[in-house]
PDB file of C-alpha atoms in Angstrom:
ATOM      1  CA  MET Q  22      -4.486 -52.145 -26.611  1.00 53.00           C
ATOM      2  CA  GLU Q  23      -2.262 -49.315 -27.744  1.00 53.00           C
ATOM      3  CA  ASP Q  24       0.803 -50.157 -29.817  1.00 56.00           C
ATOM      4  CA  VAL Q  25       3.897 -48.758 -28.078  1.00 57.00           C
ATOM      5  CA  ALA Q  26       5.651 -48.151 -31.393  1.00 61.00           C
ATOM      6  CA  HIS Q  27       2.655 -46.191 -32.681  1.00 54.00           C
ATOM      7  CA  PRO Q  28       1.053 -44.282 -29.810  1.00 51.00           C
ATOM      8  CA  ALA Q  29      -2.384 -42.836 -30.310  1.00 49.00           C
ATOM      9  CA  PRO Q  30      -2.333 -39.242 -31.527  1.00 47.00           C
ATOM     10  CA  ALA Q  31      -2.647 -36.659 -28.798  1.00 48.00           C
ATOM     11  CA  ALA Q  32      -5.957 -34.898 -28.500  1.00 47.00           C
ATOM     12  CA  SER Q  33      -6.017 -31.824 -30.680  1.00 48.00           C
ATOM     13  CA  ARG Q  34      -5.342 -28.776 -28.519  1.00 52.00           C
ATOM     14  CA  GLY Q  35      -5.741 -25.274 -29.724  1.00 49.00           C
ATOM     15  CA  ASN Q  36      -7.548 -26.155 -32.915  1.00 45.00           C
ATOM     16  CA  ALA Q  37      -9.889 -23.217 -33.341  1.00 44.00           C
ATOM     17  CA  PHE Q  38     -11.861 -23.301 -36.582  1.00 41.00           C
ATOM     18  CA  GLY Q  39      -9.166 -25.403 -38.242  1.00 43.00           C
ATOM     19  CA  ALA Q  40      -6.326 -23.092 -37.204  1.00 46.00           C
ATOM     20  CA  ASP Q  41      -3.352 -24.569 -35.372  1.00 48.00           C
ATOM     21  CA  LEU Q  42      -2.715 -22.436 -32.289  1.00 49.00           C
ATOM     22  CA  VAL Q  43      -0.227 -24.881 -30.773  1.00 50.00           C
ATOM     23  CA  GLY Q  44       2.615 -25.314 -33.277  1.00 52.00           C
ATOM     24  CA  ARG Q  45       4.676 -22.514 -34.760  1.00 60.00           C
ATOM     25  CA  GLY Q  46       2.646 -19.319 -34.623  1.00 65.00           C
ATOM     26  CA  ASP Q  47       0.661 -19.009 -37.840  1.00 83.00           C
ATOM     27  CA  TRP Q  48      -1.779 -16.333 -39.015  1.00 88.00           C
ATOM     28  CA  SER Q  49      -4.379 -17.355 -36.443  1.00 88.00           C
ATOM     29  CA  SER Q  50      -1.884 -16.990 -33.594  1.00 90.00           C
ATOM     30  CA  ILE Q  51      -0.829 -13.590 -34.872  1.00 92.00           C
ATOM     31  CA  LEU Q  52      -4.477 -12.520 -35.165  1.00 94.00           C
ATOM     32  CA  THR Q  53      -5.213 -13.791 -31.652  1.00 94.00           C
ATOM     33  CA  TRP Q  54      -2.170 -11.967 -30.265  1.00 95.00           C
ATOM     34  CA  ALA Q  55      -3.288  -8.811 -32.103  1.00 96.00           C
ATOM     35  CA  VAL Q  56      -6.694  -8.992 -30.405  1.00 97.00           C
ATOM     36  CA  LEU Q  57      -5.007  -9.676 -27.053  1.00 96.00           C
ATOM     37  CA  PHE Q  58      -2.850  -6.598 -27.677  1.00 98.00           C
ATOM     38  CA  ALA Q  59      -5.567  -4.241 -28.930  1.00 98.00           C
ATOM     39  CA  GLY Q  60      -8.244  -5.078 -26.346  1.00 98.00           C
ATOM     40  CA  PRO Q  61      -6.251  -4.371 -23.182  1.00 98.00           C
ATOM     41  CA  LEU Q  62      -4.538  -1.399 -24.833  1.00 99.00           C
ATOM     42  CA  ALA Q  63      -7.970   0.082 -25.618  1.00 99.00           C
ATOM     43  CA  VAL Q  64      -9.001  -0.468 -21.989  1.00 99.00           C
ATOM     44  CA  LEU Q  65      -5.867   1.330 -20.745  1.00 99.00           C
ATOM     45  CA  ILE Q  66      -6.322   4.223 -23.174  1.00 99.00           C
ATOM     46  CA  THR Q  67      -9.974   4.545 -22.164  1.00 99.00           C
ATOM     47  CA  ALA Q  68      -8.994   4.569 -18.477  1.00 98.00           C
ATOM     48  CA  ALA Q  69      -6.549   7.383 -19.223  1.00 98.00           C
ATOM     49  CA  THR Q  70      -9.260   9.501 -20.842  1.00 98.00           C
ATOM     50  CA  LEU Q  71     -11.673   9.233 -17.902  1.00 98.00           C
ATOM     51  CA  THR Q  72     -11.665  11.278 -14.712  1.00 98.00           C
ATOM     52  CA  PRO Q  73     -11.900   9.017 -11.650  1.00 98.00           C
ATOM     53  CA  SER Q  74     -15.157   9.531  -9.768  1.00 97.00           C
ATOM     54  CA  VAL Q  75     -14.694  10.929  -6.267  1.00 95.00           C
ATOM     55  CA  GLU Q  76     -17.420   8.537  -5.066  1.00 94.00           C
ATOM     56  CA  GLY Q  77     -15.166   5.564  -5.826  1.00 93.00           C
ATOM     57  CA  HIS Q  78     -17.577   4.217  -8.439  1.00 95.00           C
ATOM     58  CA  GLY Q  79     -19.561   5.526 -11.372  1.00 96.00           C
ATOM     59  CA  THR Q  80     -16.659   6.563 -13.604  1.00 97.00           C
ATOM     60  CA  HIS Q  81     -18.118   4.340 -16.337  1.00 97.00           C
ATOM     61  CA  THR Q  82     -21.080   6.719 -16.674  1.00 96.00           C
ATOM     62  CA  GLN Q  83     -18.701   9.117 -18.484  1.00 97.00           C
ATOM     63  CA  LEU Q  84     -18.861   6.574 -21.326  1.00 97.00           C
ATOM     64  CA  GLY Q  85     -22.635   6.958 -21.544  1.00 97.00           C
ATOM     65  CA  LEU Q  86     -23.307   3.767 -19.603  1.00 97.00           C
ATOM     66  CA  PRO Q  87     -26.043   3.686 -16.950  1.00 97.00           C
ATOM     67  CA  PRO Q  88     -25.307   3.449 -13.219  1.00 96.00           C
ATOM     68  CA  CYS Q  89     -24.846  -0.063 -11.832  1.00 96.00           C
ATOM     69  CA  GLY Q  90     -28.279  -1.693 -11.660  1.00 96.00           C
ATOM     70  CA  PHE Q  91     -27.228  -3.963  -8.800  1.00 96.00           C
ATOM     71  CA  LEU Q  92     -26.092  -0.967  -6.740  1.00 95.00           C
ATOM     72  CA  VAL Q  93     -29.220   1.033  -7.583  1.00 96.00           C
ATOM     73  CA  TYR Q  94     -31.534  -1.876  -6.740  1.00 96.00           C
ATOM     74  CA  THR Q  95     -29.819  -3.301  -3.626  1.00 94.00           C
ATOM     75  CA  GLY Q  96     -27.742  -0.439  -2.298  1.00 93.00           C
ATOM     76  CA  TYR Q  97     -24.734  -2.771  -2.349  1.00 94.00           C
ATOM     77  CA  PRO Q  98     -21.970  -2.726  -4.964  1.00 95.00           C
ATOM     78  CA  CYS Q  99     -21.624  -5.493  -7.531  1.00 96.00           C
ATOM     79  CA  PRO Q 100     -18.207  -7.174  -7.957  1.00 96.00           C
ATOM     80  CA  GLY Q 101     -17.432  -4.780 -10.822  1.00 96.00           C
ATOM     81  CA  CYS Q 102     -18.402  -1.580  -9.022  1.00 97.00           C
ATOM     82  CA  GLY Q 103     -15.407   0.710  -8.889  1.00 97.00           C
ATOM     83  CA  LEU Q 104     -13.318  -1.179 -11.453  1.00 98.00           C
ATOM     84  CA  THR Q 105     -13.431   1.598 -14.050  1.00 98.00           C
ATOM     85  CA  THR Q 106     -12.639   4.115 -11.326  1.00 98.00           C
ATOM     86  CA  SER Q 107      -9.829   1.888 -10.062  1.00 98.00           C
ATOM     87  CA  PHE Q 108      -8.345   1.557 -13.573  1.00 99.00           C
ATOM     88  CA  SER Q 109      -8.646   5.306 -14.066  1.00 99.00           C
ATOM     89  CA  HIS Q 110      -6.674   5.859 -10.860  1.00 99.00           C
ATOM     90  CA  MET Q 111      -4.086   3.173 -11.652  1.00 99.00           C
ATOM     91  CA  ILE Q 112      -3.292   4.582 -15.102  1.00 99.00           C
ATOM     92  CA  ARG Q 113      -2.328   7.758 -13.188  1.00 99.00           C
ATOM     93  CA  LEU Q 114      -0.308   5.702 -10.656  1.00 98.00           C
ATOM     94  CA  GLU Q 115      -2.769   6.655  -7.890  1.00 98.00           C
ATOM     95  CA  VAL Q 116      -2.634   3.275  -6.155  1.00 98.00           C
ATOM     96  CA  LEU Q 117      -4.441   4.346  -2.968  1.00 98.00           C
ATOM     97  CA  GLY Q 118      -7.326   5.870  -4.923  1.00 98.00           C
ATOM     98  CA  ALA Q 119      -7.512   2.722  -7.031  1.00 98.00           C
ATOM     99  CA  PHE Q 120      -7.478   0.496  -3.949  1.00 98.00           C
ATOM    100  CA  HIS Q 121     -10.197   2.588  -2.326  1.00 97.00           C
ATOM    101  CA  ALA Q 122     -12.409   2.323  -5.428  1.00 97.00           C
ATOM    102  CA  ASN Q 123     -12.006  -1.460  -5.732  1.00 98.00           C
ATOM    103  CA  PRO Q 124      -9.021  -3.343  -4.267  1.00 98.00           C
ATOM    104  CA  PHE Q 125      -9.388  -6.050  -6.909  1.00 98.00           C
ATOM    105  CA  GLY Q 126      -9.040  -3.353  -9.577  1.00 98.00           C
ATOM    106  CA  VAL Q 127      -5.376  -2.864  -8.693  1.00 98.00           C
ATOM    107  CA  LEU Q 128      -4.586  -6.518  -9.383  1.00 98.00           C
ATOM    108  CA  LEU Q 129      -6.794  -6.671 -12.482  1.00 98.00           C
ATOM    109  CA  PHE Q 130      -5.179  -3.510 -13.859  1.00 99.00           C
ATOM    110  CA  LEU Q 131      -1.697  -4.989 -13.429  1.00 98.00           C
ATOM    111  CA  CYS Q 132      -2.768  -8.160 -15.243  1.00 97.00           C
ATOM    112  CA  THR Q 133      -4.403  -6.131 -18.014  1.00 98.00           C
ATOM    113  CA  ALA Q 134      -1.300  -3.982 -18.399  1.00 98.00           C
ATOM    114  CA  ALA Q 135       0.914  -7.097 -18.482  1.00 97.00           C
ATOM    115  CA  ILE Q 136      -1.042  -8.559 -21.394  1.00 96.00           C
ATOM    116  CA  VAL Q 137       0.009  -5.679 -23.668  1.00 98.00           C
ATOM    117  CA  PRO Q 138       3.770  -6.429 -23.781  1.00 97.00           C
ATOM    118  CA  ILE Q 139       3.207 -10.196 -23.590  1.00 95.00           C
ATOM    119  CA  SER Q 140       0.955 -10.103 -26.649  1.00 96.00           C
ATOM    120  CA  LEU Q 141       3.350  -7.803 -28.496  1.00 96.00           C
ATOM    121  CA  ILE Q 142       6.174 -10.276 -27.848  1.00 94.00           C
ATOM    122  CA  GLY Q 143       3.853 -13.044 -29.046  1.00 93.00           C
ATOM    123  CA  ILE Q 144       3.299 -11.203 -32.330  1.00 93.00           C
ATOM    124  CA  VAL Q 145       6.968 -10.381 -32.901  1.00 92.00           C
ATOM    125  CA  ARG Q 146       8.237 -13.865 -32.024  1.00 91.00           C
ATOM    126  CA  ARG Q 147       5.295 -15.620 -33.731  1.00 91.00           C
ATOM    127  CA  MET Q 148       4.665 -17.595 -30.570  1.00 91.00           C
ATOM    128  CA  PRO Q 149       1.773 -20.070 -30.531  1.00 92.00           C
ATOM    129  CA  VAL Q 150      -0.986 -18.734 -28.285  1.00 92.00           C
ATOM    130  CA  ILE Q 151      -2.050 -21.927 -26.517  1.00 90.00           C
ATOM    131  CA  ASP Q 152       1.515 -23.041 -25.768  1.00 90.00           C
ATOM    132  CA  THR Q 153       2.312 -19.602 -24.363  1.00 91.00           C
ATOM    133  CA  LEU Q 154      -0.818 -19.517 -22.205  1.00 91.00           C
ATOM    134  CA  ASP Q 155       0.038 -23.017 -20.962  1.00 93.00           C
ATOM    135  CA  ARG Q 156       3.551 -21.874 -19.991  1.00 92.00           C
ATOM    136  CA  LEU Q 157       2.104 -18.852 -18.190  1.00 92.00           C
ATOM    137  CA  HIS Q 158      -0.451 -21.070 -16.400  1.00 95.00           C
ATOM    138  CA  ALA Q 159      -3.189 -18.721 -17.600  1.00 94.00           C
ATOM    139  CA  GLU Q 160      -5.930 -21.008 -16.288  1.00 96.00           C
ATOM    140  CA  LYS Q 161      -4.515 -20.758 -12.754  1.00 97.00           C
ATOM    141  CA  ILE Q 162      -4.245 -16.996 -13.068  1.00 96.00           C
ATOM    142  CA  ALA Q 163      -7.877 -16.791 -14.240  1.00 97.00           C
ATOM    143  CA  ILE Q 164      -9.084 -18.969 -11.364  1.00 98.00           C
ATOM    144  CA  GLY Q 165      -7.030 -16.953  -8.885  1.00 98.00           C
ATOM    145  CA  LEU Q 166      -8.412 -13.671 -10.208  1.00 98.00           C
ATOM    146  CA  SER Q 167     -11.952 -15.030  -9.970  1.00 98.00           C
ATOM    147  CA  VAL Q 168     -11.450 -16.136  -6.367  1.00 98.00           C
ATOM    148  CA  VAL Q 169      -9.871 -12.811  -5.383  1.00 98.00           C
ATOM    149  CA  SER Q 170     -12.736 -10.937  -7.071  1.00 98.00           C
ATOM    150  CA  ILE Q 171     -15.345 -12.881  -5.107  1.00 98.00           C
ATOM    151  CA  LEU Q 172     -13.457 -12.524  -1.813  1.00 98.00           C
ATOM    152  CA  VAL Q 173     -13.013  -8.765  -2.275  1.00 98.00           C
ATOM    153  CA  TRP Q 174     -16.713  -8.439  -3.111  1.00 97.00           C
ATOM    154  CA  ILE Q 175     -17.755 -10.394  -0.005  1.00 97.00           C
ATOM    155  CA  LEU Q 176     -15.450  -8.286   2.176  1.00 96.00           C
ATOM    156  CA  THR Q 177     -16.715  -5.057   0.598  1.00 95.00           C
ATOM    157  CA  ILE Q 178     -20.344  -5.977   1.203  1.00 95.00           C
ATOM    158  CA  GLY Q 179     -19.516  -7.192   4.722  1.00 95.00           C
ATOM    159  CA  VAL Q 180     -17.773  -3.951   5.631  1.00 94.00           C
ATOM    160  CA  GLN Q 181     -20.645  -1.903   4.205  1.00 91.00           C
ATOM    161  CA  TYR Q 182     -23.283  -4.065   5.914  1.00 90.00           C
ATOM    162  CA  PHE Q 183     -21.675  -4.038   9.351  1.00 92.00           C
ATOM    163  CA  SER Q 184     -20.722  -0.364   9.256  1.00 90.00           C
ATOM    164  CA  ALA Q 185     -24.283   0.737   8.447  1.00 74.00           C
TER     165      ALA Q 185
END
């Protein structure tokens, strides 16, 4: 039985390789925020350097990547088809072009863009990563994005299948 005066210690949250990501932001929080800043910023800069494909997909081939294997093999787009094109449109504020390429790309772009200032604030204020993600309900956002991605993919395939 647990002693009320001495409760059992809470399960360790945010302990990654011995680094405390829950308390006051230490070096590991700052490093994590730096990665969360640099990654999305690199994605946005890359999107700005690409020319959106008029086909609505395939913009990623400008990076030397091959065409989508799922699309080539099945004739149907994968859930990620058109995301690079969508991001490339969104960075230019071409929302309709982005939506046409991949409707989910509009939402994912906005989330990606939002991470840049959030992570910069995290660095400046030395905010603990896990506590901040908890406050933002990041797990719910991730689940929601996953569900929306799957639904958009099903609708995209359905429209293509029934319009053929």
